[in-house]
mmCIF file with all atom_site columns, C-alpha atoms in Angstrom:
data_model
loop_
_atom_site.group_PDB
_atom_site.id
_atom_site.type_symbol
_atom_site.label_atom_id
_atom_site.label_alt_id
_atom_site.label_comp_id
_atom_site.label_asym_id
_atom_site.label_entity_id
_atom_site.label_seq_id
_atom_site.pdbx_PDB_ins_code
_atom_site.Cartn_x
_atom_site.Cartn_y
_atom_site.Cartn_z
_atom_site.occupancy
_atom_site.B_iso_or_equiv
_atom_site.pdbx_formal_charge
_atom_site.auth_seq_id
_atom_site.auth_comp_id
_atom_site.auth_asym_id
_atom_site.auth_atom_id
_atom_site.pdbx_PDB_model_num
ATOM 1   C CA . MET A 1 1   ? -13.642 -92.783  83.940  1.00 0.00 ? 740 MET A CA 1
ATOM 2   C CA . LEU A 1 2   ? -10.559 -93.432  86.045  1.00 0.00 ? 741 LEU A CA 1
ATOM 3   C CA . ILE A 1 3   ? -9.197  -96.869  86.711  1.00 0.00 ? 742 ILE A CA 1
ATOM 4   C CA . HIS A 1 4   ? -6.554  -96.779  89.395  1.00 0.00 ? 743 HIS A CA 1
ATOM 5   C CA . GLY A 1 5   ? -4.329  -99.857  89.442  1.00 0.00 ? 744 GLY A CA 1
ATOM 6   C CA . ILE A 1 6   ? -2.093  -100.632 92.366  1.00 0.00 ? 745 ILE A CA 1
ATOM 7   C CA . SER A 1 7   ? 0.560   -103.124 91.398  1.00 0.00 ? 746 SER A CA 1
ATOM 8   C CA . TRP A 1 8   ? 4.173   -103.597 90.516  1.00 0.00 ? 747 TRP A CA 1
ATOM 9   C CA . ALA A 1 9   ? 3.661   -106.502 88.097  1.00 0.00 ? 748 ALA A CA 1
ATOM 10  C CA . GLY A 1 10  ? 4.480   -105.956 84.446  1.00 0.00 ? 749 GLY A CA 1
ATOM 11  C CA . ALA A 1 11  ? 1.221   -107.618 83.397  1.00 0.00 ? 750 ALA A CA 1
ATOM 12  C CA . TYR A 1 12  ? -0.685  -104.694 84.856  1.00 0.00 ? 751 TYR A CA 1
ATOM 13  C CA . LEU A 1 13  ? 1.472   -102.289 82.917  1.00 0.00 ? 752 LEU A CA 1
ATOM 14  C CA . LEU A 1 14  ? 0.376   -104.057 79.729  1.00 0.00 ? 753 LEU A CA 1
ATOM 15  C CA . GLN A 1 15  ? -3.277  -103.923 80.800  1.00 0.00 ? 754 GLN A CA 1
ATOM 16  C CA . ALA A 1 16  ? -2.953  -100.219 81.569  1.00 0.00 ? 755 ALA A CA 1
ATOM 17  C CA . GLU A 1 17  ? -1.508  -99.607  78.107  1.00 0.00 ? 756 GLU A CA 1
ATOM 18  C CA . LEU A 1 18  ? -4.444  -101.450 76.537  1.00 0.00 ? 757 LEU A CA 1
ATOM 19  C CA . LEU A 1 19  ? -6.976  -99.447  78.565  1.00 0.00 ? 758 LEU A CA 1
ATOM 20  C CA . GLN A 1 20  ? -5.375  -96.012  78.248  1.00 0.00 ? 759 GLN A CA 1
ATOM 21  C CA . ASP A 1 21  ? -7.010  -95.225  74.889  1.00 0.00 ? 760 ASP A CA 1
ATOM 22  C CA . ARG A 1 22  ? -10.482 -95.497  76.403  1.00 0.00 ? 761 ARG A CA 1
ATOM 23  C CA . TYR A 1 23  ? -9.854  -94.626  80.055  1.00 0.00 ? 762 TYR A CA 1
ATOM 24  C CA . HIS A 1 24  ? -7.655  -92.466  82.243  1.00 0.00 ? 763 HIS A CA 1
ATOM 25  C CA . VAL A 1 25  ? -5.359  -94.985  83.941  1.00 0.00 ? 764 VAL A CA 1
ATOM 26  C CA . THR A 1 26  ? -2.973  -94.297  86.822  1.00 0.00 ? 765 THR A CA 1
ATOM 27  C CA . LEU A 1 27  ? -0.520  -96.937  88.041  1.00 0.00 ? 766 LEU A CA 1
ATOM 28  C CA . PRO A 1 28  ? 1.460   -95.806  91.080  1.00 0.00 ? 767 PRO A CA 1
ATOM 29  C CA . ILE A 1 29  ? 4.700   -97.583  91.873  1.00 0.00 ? 768 ILE A CA 1
ATOM 30  C CA . LEU A 1 30  ? 4.627   -98.871  95.421  1.00 0.00 ? 769 LEU A CA 1
ATOM 31  C CA . ASP A 1 31  ? 7.449   -97.876  97.733  1.00 0.00 ? 770 ASP A CA 1
ATOM 32  C CA . GLY A 1 32  ? 10.279  -100.384 97.352  1.00 0.00 ? 771 GLY A CA 1
ATOM 33  C CA . HIS A 1 33  ? 8.967   -101.790 94.044  1.00 0.00 ? 772 HIS A CA 1
ATOM 34  C CA . GLY A 1 34  ? 9.676   -101.222 90.368  1.00 0.00 ? 773 GLY A CA 1
ATOM 35  C CA . GLY A 1 35  ? 12.964  -99.406  90.841  1.00 0.00 ? 774 GLY A CA 1
ATOM 36  C CA . GLU A 1 36  ? 11.463  -97.028  93.401  1.00 0.00 ? 775 GLU A CA 1
ATOM 37  C CA . THR A 1 37  ? 14.194  -95.904  95.800  1.00 0.00 ? 776 THR A CA 1
ATOM 38  C CA . THR A 1 38  ? 11.849  -95.245  98.723  1.00 0.00 ? 777 THR A CA 1
ATOM 39  C CA . ILE A 1 39  ? 11.801  -98.136  101.190 1.00 0.00 ? 778 ILE A CA 1
ATOM 40  C CA . TYR A 1 40  ? 8.386   -99.677  101.886 1.00 0.00 ? 779 TYR A CA 1
ATOM 41  C CA . SER A 1 41  ? 7.431   -98.830  105.449 1.00 0.00 ? 780 SER A CA 1
ATOM 42  C CA . SER A 1 42  ? 3.797   -99.824  105.963 1.00 0.00 ? 781 SER A CA 1
ATOM 43  C CA . THR A 1 43  ? 0.455   -100.461 104.335 1.00 0.00 ? 782 THR A CA 1
ATOM 44  C CA . GLU A 1 44  ? -0.990  -97.608  106.380 1.00 0.00 ? 783 GLU A CA 1
ATOM 45  C CA . GLN A 1 45  ? 1.593   -95.105  105.125 1.00 0.00 ? 784 GLN A CA 1
ATOM 46  C CA . SER A 1 46  ? 1.040   -96.219  101.529 1.00 0.00 ? 785 SER A CA 1
ATOM 47  C CA . ALA A 1 47  ? -2.730  -95.804  101.949 1.00 0.00 ? 786 ALA A CA 1
ATOM 48  C CA . ASN A 1 48  ? -2.190  -92.305  103.387 1.00 0.00 ? 787 ASN A CA 1
ATOM 49  C CA . GLY A 1 49  ? -0.072  -91.320  100.385 1.00 0.00 ? 788 GLY A CA 1
ATOM 50  C CA . LEU A 1 50  ? -2.572  -92.739  97.937  1.00 0.00 ? 789 LEU A CA 1
ATOM 51  C CA . LEU A 1 51  ? -5.504  -90.978  99.614  1.00 0.00 ? 790 LEU A CA 1
ATOM 52  C CA . ALA A 1 52  ? -3.603  -87.689  99.511  1.00 0.00 ? 791 ALA A CA 1
ATOM 53  C CA . TYR A 1 53  ? -2.896  -88.232  95.788  1.00 0.00 ? 792 TYR A CA 1
ATOM 54  C CA . ILE A 1 54  ? -6.560  -89.054  95.072  1.00 0.00 ? 793 ILE A CA 1
ATOM 55  C CA . ASP A 1 55  ? -7.709  -85.962  96.975  1.00 0.00 ? 794 ASP A CA 1
ATOM 56  C CA . GLU A 1 56  ? -5.232  -83.685  95.233  1.00 0.00 ? 795 GLU A CA 1
ATOM 57  C CA . HIS A 1 57  ? -5.489  -84.978  91.661  1.00 0.00 ? 796 HIS A CA 1
ATOM 58  C CA . HIS A 1 58  ? -8.948  -86.563  91.426  1.00 0.00 ? 797 HIS A CA 1
ATOM 59  C CA . ASN A 1 59  ? -11.190 -84.573  93.774  1.00 0.00 ? 798 ASN A CA 1
ATOM 60  C CA . GLY A 1 60  ? -11.282 -87.446  96.264  1.00 0.00 ? 799 GLY A CA 1
ATOM 61  C CA . MET A 1 61  ? -13.120 -89.909  94.004  1.00 0.00 ? 800 MET A CA 1
ATOM 62  C CA . LEU A 1 62  ? -12.165 -92.630  91.520  1.00 0.00 ? 801 LEU A CA 1
ATOM 63  C CA . PHE A 1 63  ? -14.193 -94.850  89.251  1.00 0.00 ? 802 PHE A CA 1
ATOM 64  C CA . ALA A 1 64  ? -12.332 -98.011  90.313  1.00 0.00 ? 803 ALA A CA 1
ATOM 65  C CA . LEU A 1 65  ? -9.451  -99.209  92.430  1.00 0.00 ? 804 LEU A CA 1
ATOM 66  C CA . CYS A 1 66  ? -7.575  -102.389 91.609  1.00 0.00 ? 805 CYS A CA 1
ATOM 67  C CA . GLY A 1 67  ? -5.031  -104.103 93.822  1.00 0.00 ? 806 GLY A CA 1
ATOM 68  C CA . VAL A 1 68  ? -3.218  -107.431 93.838  1.00 0.00 ? 807 VAL A CA 1
ATOM 69  C CA . SER A 1 69  ? -1.260  -108.883 96.760  1.00 0.00 ? 808 SER A CA 1
ATOM 70  C CA . LEU A 1 70  ? 0.353   -105.972 98.636  1.00 0.00 ? 809 LEU A CA 1
ATOM 71  C CA . GLY A 1 71  ? -1.513  -103.528 96.398  1.00 0.00 ? 810 GLY A CA 1
ATOM 72  C CA . GLY A 1 72  ? -4.738  -105.248 97.436  1.00 0.00 ? 811 GLY A CA 1
ATOM 73  C CA . GLN A 1 73  ? -3.846  -104.824 101.106 1.00 0.00 ? 812 GLN A CA 1
ATOM 74  C CA . ILE A 1 74  ? -3.339  -101.126 100.473 1.00 0.00 ? 813 ILE A CA 1
ATOM 75  C CA . VAL A 1 75  ? -6.737  -100.918 98.753  1.00 0.00 ? 814 VAL A CA 1
ATOM 76  C CA . VAL A 1 76  ? -8.363  -102.706 101.723 1.00 0.00 ? 815 VAL A CA 1
ATOM 77  C CA . GLU A 1 77  ? -6.690  -100.234 104.110 1.00 0.00 ? 816 GLU A CA 1
ATOM 78  C CA . LEU A 1 78  ? -7.730  -97.300  101.940 1.00 0.00 ? 817 LEU A CA 1
ATOM 79  C CA . LEU A 1 79  ? -11.372 -98.465  101.807 1.00 0.00 ? 818 LEU A CA 1
ATOM 80  C CA . SER A 1 80  ? -11.405 -99.025  105.571 1.00 0.00 ? 819 SER A CA 1
ATOM 81  C CA . ARG A 1 81  ? -10.546 -95.338  105.964 1.00 0.00 ? 820 ARG A CA 1
ATOM 82  C CA . ARG A 1 82  ? -12.861 -93.915  103.330 1.00 0.00 ? 821 ARG A CA 1
ATOM 83  C CA . GLU A 1 83  ? -15.665 -96.135  102.103 1.00 0.00 ? 822 GLU A CA 1
ATOM 84  C CA . HIS A 1 84  ? -16.822 -93.971  99.198  1.00 0.00 ? 823 HIS A CA 1
ATOM 85  C CA . VAL A 1 85  ? -13.533 -93.212  97.464  1.00 0.00 ? 824 VAL A CA 1
ATOM 86  C CA . ASP A 1 86  ? -14.526 -95.311  94.423  1.00 0.00 ? 825 ASP A CA 1
ATOM 87  C CA . ASP A 1 87  ? -17.467 -96.924  92.677  1.00 0.00 ? 826 ASP A CA 1
ATOM 88  C CA . PHE A 1 88  ? -15.775 -100.318 92.245  1.00 0.00 ? 827 PHE A CA 1
ATOM 89  C CA . ALA A 1 89  ? -12.869 -102.208 93.812  1.00 0.00 ? 828 ALA A CA 1
ATOM 90  C CA . ILE A 1 90  ? -11.097 -105.246 92.386  1.00 0.00 ? 829 ILE A CA 1
ATOM 91  C CA . ILE A 1 91  ? -8.923  -106.968 94.986  1.00 0.00 ? 830 ILE A CA 1
ATOM 92  C CA . ASP A 1 92  ? -7.021  -110.217 94.489  1.00 0.00 ? 831 ASP A CA 1
ATOM 93  C CA . GLY A 1 93  ? -4.636  -112.133 96.736  1.00 0.00 ? 832 GLY A CA 1
ATOM 94  C CA . SER A 1 94  ? -5.214  -110.030 99.857  1.00 0.00 ? 833 SER A CA 1
ATOM 95  C CA . CYS A 1 95  ? -6.591  -110.683 103.350 1.00 0.00 ? 834 CYS A CA 1
ATOM 96  C CA . TRP A 1 96  ? -9.944  -109.146 104.261 1.00 0.00 ? 835 TRP A CA 1
ATOM 97  C CA . ILE A 1 97  ? -10.207 -110.646 107.721 1.00 0.00 ? 836 ILE A CA 1
ATOM 98  C CA . PRO A 1 98  ? -7.658  -109.783 110.437 1.00 0.00 ? 837 PRO A CA 1
ATOM 99  C CA . GLN A 1 99  ? -5.287  -112.686 111.084 1.00 0.00 ? 838 GLN A CA 1
ATOM 100 C CA . PRO A 1 100 ? -3.846  -112.120 114.598 1.00 0.00 ? 839 PRO A CA 1
ATOM 101 C CA . THR A 1 101 ? -2.443  -115.666 114.886 1.00 0.00 ? 840 THR A CA 1
ATOM 102 C CA . MET A 1 102 ? -0.661  -115.394 111.553 1.00 0.00 ? 841 MET A CA 1
ATOM 103 C CA . LEU A 1 103 ? 0.738   -112.004 112.588 1.00 0.00 ? 842 LEU A CA 1
ATOM 104 C CA . ARG A 1 104 ? 2.110   -113.457 115.828 1.00 0.00 ? 843 ARG A CA 1
ATOM 105 C CA . TYR A 1 105 ? 4.115   -116.066 113.883 1.00 0.00 ? 844 TYR A CA 1
ATOM 106 C CA . ALA A 1 106 ? 4.985   -113.929 110.857 1.00 0.00 ? 845 ALA A CA 1
ATOM 107 C CA . ARG A 1 107 ? 6.377   -110.916 112.722 1.00 0.00 ? 846 ARG A CA 1
ATOM 108 C CA . PRO A 1 108 ? 9.528   -112.679 114.056 1.00 0.00 ? 847 PRO A CA 1
ATOM 109 C CA . LEU A 1 109 ? 10.173  -114.257 110.627 1.00 0.00 ? 848 LEU A CA 1
ATOM 110 C CA . HIS A 1 110 ? 9.930   -110.975 108.718 1.00 0.00 ? 849 HIS A CA 1
ATOM 111 C CA . PRO A 1 111 ? 13.663  -110.073 108.979 1.00 0.00 ? 850 PRO A CA 1
ATOM 112 C CA . LEU A 1 112 ? 14.519  -113.558 107.713 1.00 0.00 ? 851 LEU A CA 1
ATOM 113 C CA . LYS A 1 113 ? 12.275  -113.011 104.671 1.00 0.00 ? 852 LYS A CA 1
ATOM 114 C CA . TRP A 1 114 ? 14.233  -109.908 103.654 1.00 0.00 ? 853 TRP A CA 1
ATOM 115 C CA . ALA A 1 115 ? 17.550  -111.689 104.198 1.00 0.00 ? 854 ALA A CA 1
ATOM 116 C CA . ILE A 1 116 ? 16.448  -114.530 101.924 1.00 0.00 ? 855 ILE A CA 1
ATOM 117 C CA . GLU A 1 117 ? 15.128  -112.134 99.268  1.00 0.00 ? 856 GLU A CA 1
ATOM 118 C CA . ARG A 1 118 ? 18.423  -110.212 99.196  1.00 0.00 ? 857 ARG A CA 1
ATOM 119 C CA . THR A 1 119 ? 20.291  -113.386 98.197  1.00 0.00 ? 858 THR A CA 1
ATOM 120 C CA . GLY A 1 120 ? 18.237  -113.640 94.994  1.00 0.00 ? 859 GLY A CA 1
ATOM 121 C CA . VAL A 1 121 ? 17.859  -117.420 95.374  1.00 0.00 ? 860 VAL A CA 1
ATOM 122 C CA . LEU A 1 122 ? 14.055  -117.363 95.373  1.00 0.00 ? 861 LEU A CA 1
ATOM 123 C CA . GLY A 1 123 ? 13.975  -115.149 92.284  1.00 0.00 ? 862 GLY A CA 1
ATOM 124 C CA . ARG A 1 124 ? 16.300  -117.469 90.387  1.00 0.00 ? 863 ARG A CA 1
ATOM 125 C CA . LEU A 1 125 ? 14.269  -120.517 91.429  1.00 0.00 ? 864 LEU A CA 1
ATOM 126 C CA . SER A 1 126 ? 10.949  -118.951 90.406  1.00 0.00 ? 865 SER A CA 1
ATOM 127 C CA . ASN A 1 127 ? 12.489  -117.743 87.146  1.00 0.00 ? 866 ASN A CA 1
ATOM 128 C CA . ARG A 1 128 ? 13.349  -121.364 86.262  1.00 0.00 ? 867 ARG A CA 1
ATOM 129 C CA . SER A 1 129 ? 9.685   -122.358 86.573  1.00 0.00 ? 868 SER A CA 1
ATOM 130 C CA . ILE A 1 130 ? 8.706   -119.868 83.847  1.00 0.00 ? 869 ILE A CA 1
ATOM 131 C CA . ALA A 1 131 ? 8.810   -120.742 80.145  1.00 0.00 ? 870 ALA A CA 1
ATOM 132 C CA . PRO A 1 132 ? 12.249  -119.784 78.731  1.00 0.00 ? 871 PRO A CA 1
ATOM 133 C CA . GLU A 1 133 ? 10.907  -117.097 76.401  1.00 0.00 ? 872 GLU A CA 1
ATOM 134 C CA . HIS A 1 134 ? 9.265   -115.263 79.337  1.00 0.00 ? 873 HIS A CA 1
ATOM 135 C CA . ARG A 1 135 ? 12.164  -115.481 81.810  1.00 0.00 ? 874 ARG A CA 1
ATOM 136 C CA . MET A 1 136 ? 13.993  -112.485 83.193  1.00 0.00 ? 875 MET A CA 1
ATOM 137 C CA . PRO A 1 137 ? 17.724  -112.434 82.383  1.00 0.00 ? 876 PRO A CA 1
ATOM 138 C CA . GLU A 1 138 ? 19.820  -113.891 85.237  1.00 0.00 ? 877 GLU A CA 1
#
């Protein structure tokens, strides 16, 4: 069986390690995440790359796909292109229904989001809300 996780979160890395003795697990690093030097360009481009990988390395079929947040959006895009690429899909924290109104307001704010993220302020604030023993070094 193949479980294909799509995520950048360290928790999924731990889960993959726990599952790897019984299953074949693949965890791709999304563009722009986890030290990846490629800049994230679009959900569609990520889905294209993932479909090409699945076709080349897994004969076009997986047992399961798993995606959280942006990874979930990529899974939704992938399944909209090819319905029978897997037997099961686990998707959390992703939109299934098109949100045109949200897109109209979010698109102009997108450059501001990246500017805020580059300052590191949000990361430091969220790090303070985590128990001290689980915090990332500042």
